[in-house]
Amino acid sequence: MTDSPTYPRYPSQDDVPEGVAQSGATAAPGPAAPHSVAPTGYAQPLGLLTALTVGVAALYTALLLPRFWLAQDAVERWERQEANGGLAWDLWTPYELVDAASFPLLLGAYVVTCLWLWRVRSNLEVLSPTSPHARRRGWVWGGWLVPIVSLWFPYQVVRDALRVRSHRPSSGARVGWWWGAFLLGCFATGVESVFVPVDEIDTASIQHLPAFAAATTVLFVVACALWIRVVRAIAADQAELLAEAR
């Protein structure tokens, strides 16, 4: 099995030294792009990483699809358990088992997505070294994990990767809709978990669990569909850049 081909950075207007115009005349130096770096290494096709990124996102979303029906079933099981004198937390339901199975899948999605974004960013630093990025490359991984900044750093990383080639204001909006749906889905998941019994059932509140499970599913399905569009757009942009570099 051979390694995937690599492509050197192609010469472009980005290669004109700062302060020198295309005609050779000296021009006034403009402000430096935030976090632009000197090009090093070689660009590599996204290839399999793109397919894995899309696939793991779709798989995680598919796992969430039956949550509404599983939540209804769980409520009935917990109520029967309490009615028979047992404790709700002694009974594991399919709803909870699916939640437990989703965690390692979510962890895998994080790793695959960050590997993909890392290569995207590395390629851009070679093929378009003066393109601006709001965050340094390390935030590709850390932006999802650090409290507070995780609310917007991943959005900025993805937005900047898309708009490098597109140069369209709609690029930020496209990423924004995905990120908004994703954050709302995470919030709904947190609220939903409040209704899961810890020691005994709160009969009044547990009835709302299926509704929140349905809301969570809808939000993540929307987020997944938008994310796949973003991934494909970035992959197409990078394919064009790599083709021009040959």
Tab-separated table of C-alpha atoms in Angstrom:
chain	number	residue	atom	x	y	z
A	1	MET	CA	0.000	0.000	0.000
A	2	THR	CA	1.527	3.318	-1.038
A	3	ASP	CA	1.218	6.617	0.738
A	4	SER	CA	-1.215	9.189	-0.602
A	5	PRO	CA	0.426	11.681	-2.989
A	6	THR	CA	1.520	15.016	-1.631
A	7	TYR	CA	1.561	18.275	-3.469
A	8	PRO	CA	3.927	21.202	-3.055
A	9	ARG	CA	2.598	24.655	-2.466
A	10	TYR	CA	1.852	26.376	-5.753
A	11	PRO	CA	3.123	29.893	-6.512
A	12	SER	CA	0.425	32.518	-6.360
A	13	GLN	CA	-0.105	36.124	-5.429
A	14	ASP	CA	0.426	35.017	-1.848
A	15	ASP	CA	4.123	34.559	-2.710
A	16	VAL	CA	4.692	38.250	-3.492
A	17	PRO	CA	6.876	39.612	-0.662
A	18	GLU	CA	5.194	42.016	1.707
A	19	GLY	CA	5.646	45.623	0.596
A	20	VAL	CA	6.247	44.770	-3.096
A	21	ALA	CA	3.504	45.273	-5.658
A	22	GLN	CA	3.036	42.988	-8.667
A	23	SER	CA	4.639	45.564	-10.988
A	24	GLY	CA	7.763	45.615	-8.849
A	25	ALA	CA	7.023	48.973	-7.244
A	26	THR	CA	7.129	49.251	-3.503
A	27	ALA	CA	3.711	49.364	-1.882
A	28	ALA	CA	2.691	50.323	1.609
A	29	PRO	CA	2.692	47.241	3.835
A	30	GLY	CA	-0.756	46.209	5.004
A	31	PRO	CA	-1.671	44.794	8.402
A	32	ALA	CA	-0.559	41.232	9.002
A	33	ALA	CA	-3.266	38.585	8.922
A	34	PRO	CA	-4.050	37.218	12.376
A	35	HIS	CA	-2.292	33.920	13.073
A	36	SER	CA	-0.998	33.508	9.515
A	37	VAL	CA	2.132	31.375	9.434
A	38	ALA	CA	5.037	30.738	7.125
A	39	PRO	CA	4.297	27.785	4.828
A	40	THR	CA	6.021	24.562	5.805
A	41	GLY	CA	5.622	20.953	4.677
A	42	TYR	CA	3.326	19.642	1.988
A	43	ALA	CA	-0.411	19.598	1.434
A	44	GLN	CA	-2.163	16.228	1.476
A	45	PRO	CA	-5.547	15.149	0.092
A	46	LEU	CA	-8.309	14.845	2.686
A	47	GLY	CA	-9.483	11.567	1.159
A	48	LEU	CA	-10.473	8.962	3.719
A	49	LEU	CA	-10.639	11.463	6.581
A	50	THR	CA	-13.511	13.280	4.875
A	51	ALA	CA	-15.463	10.043	4.435
A	52	LEU	CA	-14.855	9.072	8.062
A	53	THR	CA	-15.889	12.510	9.326
A	54	VAL	CA	-19.173	12.365	7.436
A	55	GLY	CA	-19.760	8.716	8.301
A	56	VAL	CA	-19.237	8.991	12.038
A	57	ALA	CA	-21.500	12.052	12.221
A	58	ALA	CA	-24.253	10.215	10.345
A	59	LEU	CA	-23.825	7.112	12.515
A	60	TYR	CA	-24.096	9.102	15.747
A	61	THR	CA	-27.234	10.826	14.491
A	62	ALA	CA	-28.778	7.498	13.451
A	63	LEU	CA	-28.223	6.211	16.974
A	64	LEU	CA	-30.291	9.121	18.286
A	65	LEU	CA	-33.278	8.581	15.977
A	66	PRO	CA	-35.253	6.162	18.219
A	67	ARG	CA	-34.755	8.234	21.383
A	68	PHE	CA	-38.359	9.486	21.494
A	69	TRP	CA	-39.797	5.959	21.499
A	70	LEU	CA	-37.111	4.690	23.856
A	71	ALA	CA	-37.881	7.548	26.253
A	72	GLN	CA	-41.579	6.675	26.253
A	73	ASP	CA	-40.730	3.053	26.954
A	74	ALA	CA	-38.353	4.077	29.754
A	75	VAL	CA	-41.003	6.195	31.476
A	76	GLU	CA	-43.414	3.258	31.484
A	77	ARG	CA	-40.752	0.871	32.831
A	78	TRP	CA	-39.703	3.248	35.606
A	79	GLU	CA	-43.285	3.830	36.680
A	80	ARG	CA	-43.959	0.078	36.821
A	81	GLN	CA	-40.780	-0.428	38.818
A	82	GLU	CA	-41.874	2.179	41.364
A	83	ALA	CA	-45.419	0.766	41.475
A	84	ASN	CA	-44.003	-2.677	42.294
A	85	GLY	CA	-42.036	-1.280	45.211
A	86	GLY	CA	-38.667	-1.144	43.458
A	87	LEU	CA	-36.315	1.755	42.810
A	88	ALA	CA	-36.136	3.297	39.361
A	89	TRP	CA	-32.351	3.486	39.331
A	90	ASP	CA	-32.176	-0.306	39.822
A	91	LEU	CA	-33.680	-0.785	36.360
A	92	TRP	CA	-31.621	-0.264	33.211
A	93	THR	CA	-33.739	0.563	30.174
A	94	PRO	CA	-32.897	0.480	26.440
A	95	TYR	CA	-33.005	4.282	26.555
A	96	GLU	CA	-30.087	4.349	28.992
A	97	LEU	CA	-28.200	1.626	27.128
A	98	VAL	CA	-28.329	3.639	23.900
A	99	ASP	CA	-27.085	6.685	25.796
A	100	ALA	CA	-24.194	4.646	27.172
A	101	ALA	CA	-23.338	3.344	23.694
A	102	SER	CA	-23.381	6.842	22.228
A	103	PHE	CA	-20.510	8.059	24.424
A	104	PRO	CA	-17.670	6.044	22.802
A	105	LEU	CA	-19.115	6.897	19.394
A	106	LEU	CA	-19.114	10.586	20.305
A	107	LEU	CA	-15.499	10.276	21.455
A	108	GLY	CA	-14.591	8.657	18.145
A	109	ALA	CA	-16.374	11.446	16.278
A	110	TYR	CA	-14.305	14.004	18.182
A	111	VAL	CA	-11.016	12.296	17.281
A	112	VAL	CA	-11.886	11.790	13.598
A	113	THR	CA	-13.266	15.312	13.198
A	114	CYS	CA	-10.217	16.910	14.798
A	115	LEU	CA	-7.857	14.838	12.649
A	116	TRP	CA	-9.758	16.023	9.588
A	117	LEU	CA	-9.763	19.673	10.699
A	118	TRP	CA	-6.054	19.451	11.525
A	119	ARG	CA	-5.249	18.320	7.989
A	120	VAL	CA	-7.550	20.984	6.554
A	121	ARG	CA	-5.729	23.657	8.521
A	122	SER	CA	-2.280	22.243	7.673
A	123	ASN	CA	-3.147	22.260	3.978
A	124	LEU	CA	-4.346	25.846	4.119
A	125	GLU	CA	-1.140	26.962	5.794
A	126	VAL	CA	0.752	25.500	2.810
A	127	LEU	CA	-1.574	26.361	-0.067
A	128	SER	CA	-2.812	29.733	1.183
A	129	PRO	CA	-0.354	30.869	3.868
A	130	THR	CA	-1.638	34.443	4.165
A	131	SER	CA	-5.262	33.452	4.748
A	132	PRO	CA	-6.459	34.749	8.131
A	133	HIS	CA	-7.440	32.443	10.971
A	134	ALA	CA	-8.975	33.703	14.197
A	135	ARG	CA	-7.430	30.863	16.240
A	136	ARG	CA	-4.125	29.032	16.213
A	137	ARG	CA	-3.964	25.489	14.945
A	138	GLY	CA	-3.866	23.953	18.440
A	139	TRP	CA	-7.436	25.098	19.026
A	140	VAL	CA	-8.558	22.552	16.431
A	141	TRP	CA	-8.338	20.072	19.333
A	142	GLY	CA	-8.553	22.274	22.391
A	143	GLY	CA	-11.440	24.458	21.289
A	144	TRP	CA	-13.952	21.659	21.898
A	145	LEU	CA	-12.681	20.884	25.402
A	146	VAL	CA	-11.856	24.157	27.147
A	147	PRO	CA	-14.880	25.451	29.098
A	148	ILE	CA	-16.527	28.700	28.004
A	149	VAL	CA	-14.454	29.166	24.823
A	150	SER	CA	-15.849	25.873	23.527
A	151	LEU	CA	-19.030	27.839	22.841
A	152	TRP	CA	-17.457	29.655	19.882
A	153	PHE	CA	-13.846	28.581	19.162
A	154	PRO	CA	-14.807	25.472	17.099
A	155	TYR	CA	-17.178	27.627	15.060
A	156	GLN	CA	-14.352	30.053	14.262
A	157	VAL	CA	-11.963	27.262	13.271
A	158	VAL	CA	-14.478	25.752	10.839
A	159	ARG	CA	-15.676	29.126	9.520
A	160	ASP	CA	-12.155	30.256	8.662
A	161	ALA	CA	-11.404	26.956	6.929
A	162	LEU	CA	-14.441	27.387	4.673
A	163	ARG	CA	-14.180	31.055	3.808
A	164	VAL	CA	-10.508	30.862	2.753
A	165	ARG	CA	-11.522	29.616	-0.668
A	166	SER	CA	-15.118	30.717	-0.935
A	167	HIS	CA	-14.664	34.398	-0.012
A	168	ARG	CA	-18.425	34.629	0.403
A	169	PRO	CA	-20.250	36.151	3.383
A	170	SER	CA	-22.653	33.196	3.227
A	171	SER	CA	-19.833	30.887	4.300
A	172	GLY	CA	-19.982	32.172	7.872
A	173	ALA	CA	-23.774	31.944	7.892
A	174	ARG	CA	-23.682	28.341	6.700
A	175	VAL	CA	-21.325	27.389	9.499
A	176	GLY	CA	-23.337	29.494	11.947
A	177	TRP	CA	-26.567	27.597	11.305
A	178	TRP	CA	-24.773	24.296	11.893
A	179	TRP	CA	-23.129	25.535	15.082
A	180	GLY	CA	-26.369	27.005	16.420
A	181	ALA	CA	-28.250	23.737	15.901
A	182	PHE	CA	-25.397	21.797	17.502
A	183	LEU	CA	-25.306	24.016	20.604
A	184	LEU	CA	-29.083	23.852	21.011
A	185	GLY	CA	-28.916	20.073	20.718
A	186	CYS	CA	-26.271	19.928	23.444
A	187	PHE	CA	-28.407	22.162	25.667
A	188	ALA	CA	-31.503	20.017	25.091
A	189	THR	CA	-29.470	16.914	25.937
A	190	GLY	CA	-28.428	18.469	29.238
A	191	VAL	CA	-32.009	19.365	30.121
A	192	GLU	CA	-33.181	15.906	29.089
A	193	SER	CA	-30.709	14.246	31.453
A	194	VAL	CA	-32.281	16.110	34.385
A	195	PHE	CA	-35.431	14.022	33.972
A	196	VAL	CA	-33.626	10.662	34.175
A	197	PRO	CA	-34.256	9.097	37.621
A	198	VAL	CA	-31.342	8.971	40.047
A	199	ASP	CA	-33.028	7.286	43.006
A	200	GLU	CA	-36.779	7.714	42.612
A	201	ILE	CA	-39.182	9.038	40.013
A	202	ASP	CA	-40.600	12.531	40.019
A	203	THR	CA	-43.901	11.575	38.399
A	204	ALA	CA	-44.703	15.136	37.327
A	205	SER	CA	-41.415	15.847	35.548
A	206	ILE	CA	-40.651	12.432	34.078
A	207	GLN	CA	-43.563	12.812	31.661
A	208	HIS	CA	-41.608	15.538	29.819
A	209	LEU	CA	-38.701	13.229	28.989
A	210	PRO	CA	-40.061	12.003	25.604
A	211	ALA	CA	-40.673	15.574	24.435
A	212	PHE	CA	-37.109	16.623	25.229
A	213	ALA	CA	-35.778	13.439	23.639
A	214	ALA	CA	-37.681	14.312	20.458
A	215	ALA	CA	-36.354	17.888	20.497
A	216	THR	CA	-32.799	16.639	20.976
A	217	THR	CA	-33.144	14.244	18.062
A	218	VAL	CA	-34.516	16.890	15.698
A	219	LEU	CA	-31.784	19.382	16.586
A	220	PHE	CA	-28.978	16.878	16.114
A	221	VAL	CA	-30.423	15.621	12.820
A	222	VAL	CA	-30.507	19.213	11.544
A	223	ALA	CA	-26.987	19.841	12.860
A	224	CYS	CA	-25.712	16.663	11.202
A	225	ALA	CA	-27.233	17.552	7.827
A	226	LEU	CA	-25.711	21.043	7.960
A	227	TRP	CA	-22.364	19.680	9.144
A	228	ILE	CA	-22.173	17.262	6.211
A	229	ARG	CA	-22.772	20.177	3.835
A	230	VAL	CA	-19.985	22.166	5.492
A	231	VAL	CA	-17.575	19.218	5.361
A	232	ARG	CA	-18.285	18.599	1.692
A	233	ALA	CA	-17.862	22.295	0.866
A	234	ILE	CA	-14.487	22.455	2.615
A	235	ALA	CA	-13.389	19.206	0.958
A	236	ALA	CA	-14.366	20.578	-2.471
A	237	ASP	CA	-12.458	23.808	-1.826
A	238	GLN	CA	-9.350	21.885	-0.838
A	239	ALA	CA	-9.612	19.614	-3.860
A	240	GLU	CA	-9.563	22.707	-6.085
A	241	LEU	CA	-6.542	24.120	-4.289
A	242	LEU	CA	-4.677	20.834	-4.591
A	243	ALA	CA	-5.552	20.564	-8.289
A	244	GLU	CA	-4.161	24.046	-8.913
A	245	ALA	CA	-0.997	23.109	-7.036
A	246	ARG	CA	-0.122	20.290	-9.426
